Each structure stands twice: as C-alpha cells, then as structure tokens.
Tab-separated table of C-alpha atoms in Angstrom:
chain	number	residue	atom	x	y	z
A	1	MET	CA	78.176	153.320	85.338
A	2	SER	CA	76.223	150.054	85.178
A	3	ASP	CA	72.508	149.513	85.769
A	4	GLU	CA	73.329	149.191	89.485
A	5	THR	CA	71.065	151.315	91.722
A	6	ARG	CA	73.222	153.796	93.551
A	7	VAL	CA	70.422	155.762	95.183
A	8	VAL	CA	68.286	153.996	97.724
A	9	CYS	CA	65.531	155.407	99.916
A	10	ALA	CA	62.873	154.522	102.409
A	11	SER	CA	59.827	156.481	103.486
A	12	ARG	CA	56.941	156.260	105.946
A	13	VAL	CA	54.516	158.442	107.808
A	14	VAL	CA	55.442	159.144	111.427
A	15	ALA	CA	52.878	160.255	114.017
A	16	ALA	CA	54.941	163.200	115.258
A	17	PRO	CA	55.430	166.831	114.181
A	18	ALA	CA	58.229	167.488	111.706
A	19	GLN	CA	60.175	169.793	114.047
A	20	GLU	CA	60.334	167.095	116.751
A	21	ILE	CA	61.662	164.550	114.272
A	22	PHE	CA	64.090	167.074	112.811
A	23	GLU	CA	65.601	167.788	116.237
A	24	LEU	CA	66.504	164.064	116.527
A	25	ILE	CA	68.253	164.182	113.153
A	26	ALA	CA	69.938	167.594	113.392
A	27	ASP	CA	71.549	166.740	116.776
A	28	PRO	CA	74.338	164.263	115.937
A	29	SER	CA	74.591	163.073	119.542
A	30	ARG	CA	71.110	161.528	119.082
A	31	GLN	CA	71.879	159.717	115.825
A	32	PRO	CA	73.279	156.483	117.341
A	33	GLU	CA	69.870	155.981	119.021
A	34	TRP	CA	68.111	155.550	115.667
A	35	ASP	CA	70.836	154.330	113.301
A	36	GLY	CA	69.405	151.295	111.492
A	37	ASN	CA	72.849	150.406	110.094
A	38	ASP	CA	74.215	149.938	113.625
A	39	ASN	CA	77.248	151.825	112.408
A	40	LEU	CA	77.292	154.886	114.710
A	41	SER	CA	78.678	154.732	118.228
A	42	SER	CA	78.810	158.358	119.467
A	43	ALA	CA	79.027	162.050	118.727
A	44	ASP	CA	79.875	164.875	121.090
A	45	GLN	CA	77.114	167.125	122.451
A	46	GLY	CA	76.803	170.644	121.068
A	47	GLN	CA	77.068	169.906	117.299
A	48	ARG	CA	73.461	170.710	116.403
A	49	VAL	CA	73.288	171.481	112.657
A	50	HIS	CA	71.970	174.908	111.637
A	51	ALA	CA	73.058	175.550	108.017
A	52	VAL	CA	74.764	174.339	104.876
A	53	GLY	CA	78.499	174.411	105.548
A	54	ASP	CA	78.222	173.121	109.120
A	55	THR	CA	80.238	170.049	110.006
A	56	PHE	CA	79.821	167.488	112.767
A	57	VAL	CA	82.080	164.680	113.904
A	58	MET	CA	80.776	161.153	114.424
A	59	HIS	CA	82.488	158.039	115.779
A	60	ASN	CA	81.448	154.769	114.213
A	61	THR	CA	81.365	151.265	115.654
A	62	GLY	CA	84.469	150.295	113.709
A	63	GLY	CA	86.544	152.872	115.560
A	64	ASN	CA	86.695	155.374	112.654
A	65	VAL	CA	85.949	159.056	113.071
A	66	ARG	CA	84.031	160.844	110.310
A	67	GLU	CA	83.626	164.540	109.645
A	68	ASN	CA	80.215	165.110	108.079
A	69	HIS	CA	79.826	168.133	105.790
A	70	VAL	CA	76.242	169.527	105.597
A	71	VAL	CA	75.437	170.207	101.915
A	72	GLU	CA	71.627	170.681	102.048
A	73	PHE	CA	69.621	172.264	104.836
A	74	GLU	CA	66.166	173.693	105.436
A	75	GLU	CA	65.243	174.015	109.107
A	76	GLY	CA	62.606	171.455	110.079
A	77	ARG	CA	62.402	169.992	106.560
A	78	LEU	CA	65.682	168.877	104.980
A	79	ILE	CA	69.196	167.944	106.010
A	80	ALA	CA	71.892	166.132	103.994
A	81	TRP	CA	75.575	165.531	104.607
A	82	LYS	CA	78.633	163.995	102.996
A	83	PRO	CA	80.949	162.053	105.304
A	84	ALA	CA	84.713	162.171	105.029
A	85	PRO	CA	87.752	161.179	107.087
A	86	VAL	CA	88.583	164.063	109.420
A	87	GLY	CA	90.495	166.575	107.376
A	88	GLY	CA	90.229	164.382	104.273
A	89	ALA	CA	88.434	164.487	100.991
A	90	GLN	CA	84.774	163.522	100.725
A	91	PRO	CA	84.615	160.217	98.814
A	92	GLY	CA	81.269	161.146	97.256
A	93	HIS	CA	78.391	159.548	99.153
A	94	LEU	CA	75.485	161.411	100.708
A	95	TRP	CA	72.896	160.868	103.449
A	96	ARG	CA	69.656	162.833	103.204
A	97	TRP	CA	66.583	163.250	105.378
A	98	GLU	CA	63.444	164.971	104.029
A	99	LEU	CA	60.447	165.757	106.237
A	100	GLU	CA	57.050	166.588	104.813
A	101	PRO	CA	54.512	167.760	107.390
A	102	LEU	CA	51.126	166.250	106.508
A	103	ASP	CA	49.208	167.938	109.306
A	104	ASP	CA	49.911	169.150	112.856
A	105	GLY	CA	50.822	165.740	114.130
A	106	THR	CA	52.064	163.592	111.252
A	107	THR	CA	55.051	163.790	108.937
A	108	ARG	CA	56.238	161.809	105.922
A	109	VAL	CA	59.894	160.976	106.562
A	110	THR	CA	62.136	160.020	103.630
A	111	HIS	CA	65.672	158.790	104.135
A	112	THR	CA	68.022	158.523	101.171
A	113	TYR	CA	71.517	157.108	100.695
A	114	ASP	CA	73.095	158.310	97.422
A	115	TRP	CA	76.441	156.809	96.388
A	116	SER	CA	76.164	157.703	92.700
A	117	ALA	CA	79.201	160.009	93.026
A	118	LEU	CA	81.275	157.601	95.224
A	119	THR	CA	84.823	157.496	93.828
A	120	ASP	CA	86.582	155.000	96.141
A	121	PRO	CA	86.097	151.446	94.871
A	122	LYS	CA	87.119	150.126	98.312
A	123	ARG	CA	83.864	151.581	99.643
A	124	PHE	CA	81.555	150.053	97.012
A	125	GLU	CA	80.825	146.819	98.848
A	126	ARG	CA	79.799	148.701	101.990
A	127	ALA	CA	77.710	151.108	99.870
A	128	ARG	CA	75.937	148.194	98.181
A	129	SER	CA	75.090	146.749	101.565
A	130	THR	CA	73.167	149.920	102.523
A	131	THR	CA	69.743	148.792	101.328
A	132	SER	CA	66.309	150.397	101.603
A	133	ASP	CA	65.554	147.895	104.404
A	134	LYS	CA	68.444	149.324	106.458
A	135	LEU	CA	67.251	152.860	105.746
A	136	LEU	CA	63.736	151.925	106.775
A	137	ALA	CA	65.162	150.489	109.999
A	138	SER	CA	66.590	153.978	110.744
A	139	VAL	CA	63.230	155.610	109.917
A	140	ASP	CA	61.426	153.064	112.136
A	141	ARG	CA	63.804	153.654	115.067
A	142	LEU	CA	63.489	157.388	114.581
A	143	ALA	CA	59.696	157.074	114.548
A	144	ALA	CA	59.766	155.053	117.785
A	145	LEU	CA	61.681	157.837	119.511
A	146	ALA	CA	59.555	160.662	118.066
A	147	GLU	CA	56.246	158.913	118.756
A	148	GLY	CA	57.283	157.696	122.207
C-alpha cells in the first residue's frame, strides 16, 4: 500500500445526549436525512440495529441496493458496518460512528470511513472522494437533527 490515507474521520461536539444521536444512526430509515455524501435515498422502516451480525438494506441515489453488515456495536456508543451488494461479498470498506458522552447534554461524535481493506480497484476513486469534509457534513447534519 502507498502512503495514501485510507482512513478518514471527522469529529465534533453535539449539544444532544448520546442516546438521541445514536437512535438517528441505528435506524437506517433516518440515515438519508443526515447523509453528507448525498448518496443514500431510502431504507425500509423496521431495520433498527441492535447487535453485531445484524444487517440492514439501503437504497442509494444511483439506484443500487446495499446490504450493510454490522461488525461493531455497543448500544448508545458505537456502530460500524460494512456494505456489500445484496447477497454478495463485502468489498472491504467500513463506516463507523463513535459517540462519547461528555455530560448529560453533550456528546463527541466521531465518524470514520475506513477503506484500508478495500479490494475492488473499481471502487478506489469513489473511496478517495470520501473526504473528512464529507464526513463532517454528515456529522453536521446529524447534529442539526439531534439539536433541533
């Protein structure tokens, strides 16, 4: 691998309790509301994530359907998933959200995109375009919903 950065993240403090923020993340039907990549179009209701091993299906703006496999989970604190074509292999990239309660009403939110294990060269250009600015846009939109 080259010196290329394949893990990007963005973080900020949000004036909302961690559990409120987590509910917006763990319910895939809410994700298009705060997606800073403008890549997500919809997800069916009733897919709330509860544990490692859960999957949820998301439709993106390009018309593709992705099955997301939850690989890290701690209720109210951490959730991460690896997307894949429905029924297909995971190409090796990961989306992670970490929430650190600072007090009763504020939370440090960190959003990470990790494509260090991405194996499909056709996906590299898209992965490179997922910058910390785009991740911060998602955090900012999430904050606006949670604080509103």
